[in-house]
CSV table of C-alpha atoms in Angstrom, one decimal:
chain,number,residue,atom,x,y,z
A,1,MET,CA,10.0,-15.3,-69.3
A,2,GLY,CA,8.6,-16.5,-65.9
A,3,ARG,CA,11.4,-19.0,-66.0
A,4,ILE,CA,14.3,-15.9,-65.9
A,5,PHE,CA,13.6,-13.7,-63.3
A,6,LEU,CA,12.6,-17.4,-61.7
A,7,ALA,CA,16.4,-17.6,-62.0
A,8,ILE,CA,17.4,-13.9,-60.9
A,9,ALA,CA,15.3,-14.0,-57.2
A,10,ALA,CA,16.9,-17.6,-57.1
A,11,VAL,CA,20.6,-15.9,-57.6
A,12,ILE,CA,19.5,-13.1,-55.6
A,13,ALA,CA,18.1,-15.4,-52.8
A,14,ALA,CA,21.1,-17.5,-52.7
A,15,PHE,CA,22.9,-14.1,-52.4
A,16,ILE,CA,21.0,-12.9,-49.7
A,17,LEU,CA,21.0,-16.5,-47.8
A,18,LEU,CA,25.1,-17.3,-47.9
A,19,GLY,CA,26.0,-14.1,-47.1
A,20,PRO,CA,25.3,-14.0,-43.5
A,21,LEU,CA,26.7,-17.0,-43.8
A,22,VAL,CA,30.3,-16.9,-45.0
A,23,GLY,CA,30.8,-13.6,-42.8
A,24,PHE,CA,29.6,-16.4,-40.2
A,25,LEU,CA,32.4,-18.4,-41.3
A,26,PHE,CA,34.6,-15.2,-41.5
A,27,ASP,CA,34.3,-15.1,-37.9
A,28,LEU,CA,35.2,-18.3,-37.0
A,29,VAL,CA,38.7,-18.4,-38.8
A,30,LYS,CA,39.2,-15.0,-37.4
A,31,TRP,CA,37.9,-16.1,-33.1
A,32,GLY,CA,40.2,-18.9,-34.3
A,33,LEU,CA,43.5,-17.1,-34.8
A,34,ILE,CA,43.2,-14.7,-31.6
A,35,ILE,CA,43.1,-17.9,-29.7
A,36,GLY,CA,46.1,-19.7,-31.8
A,37,ALA,CA,48.0,-16.1,-31.2
A,38,VAL,CA,46.6,-16.0,-27.2
A,39,ALA,CA,47.1,-19.8,-26.8
A,40,PHE,CA,50.9,-19.3,-29.5
A,41,GLY,CA,52.5,-15.8,-26.7
A,42,VAL,CA,51.0,-18.4,-23.3
A,43,MET,CA,53.3,-21.2,-24.5
A,44,LEU,CA,56.3,-18.8,-25.8
A,45,LEU,CA,55.9,-17.0,-22.1
A,46,ALA,CA,55.5,-20.7,-20.6
A,47,LYS,CA,59.1,-21.8,-21.7
A,48,ARG,CA,60.7,-18.5,-21.0
A,49,GLY,CA,59.6,-18.0,-17.8
A,50,SER,CA,61.3,-22.3,-17.0
A,51,ARG,CA,64.2,-22.3,-18.6
A,52,THR,CA,65.5,-19.4,-15.5
């Protein structure tokens, strides 16, 4: 019985620790996409401006 409670506690602790880590990874991906989109827009504007 004690092993079952220990396993349940380990699973709950893993979810508690994994939650912020997954959130942080998604936050990094979000900021990477935003910075990439801004850089792509600047690149397009620079190409359009140099064409004239």
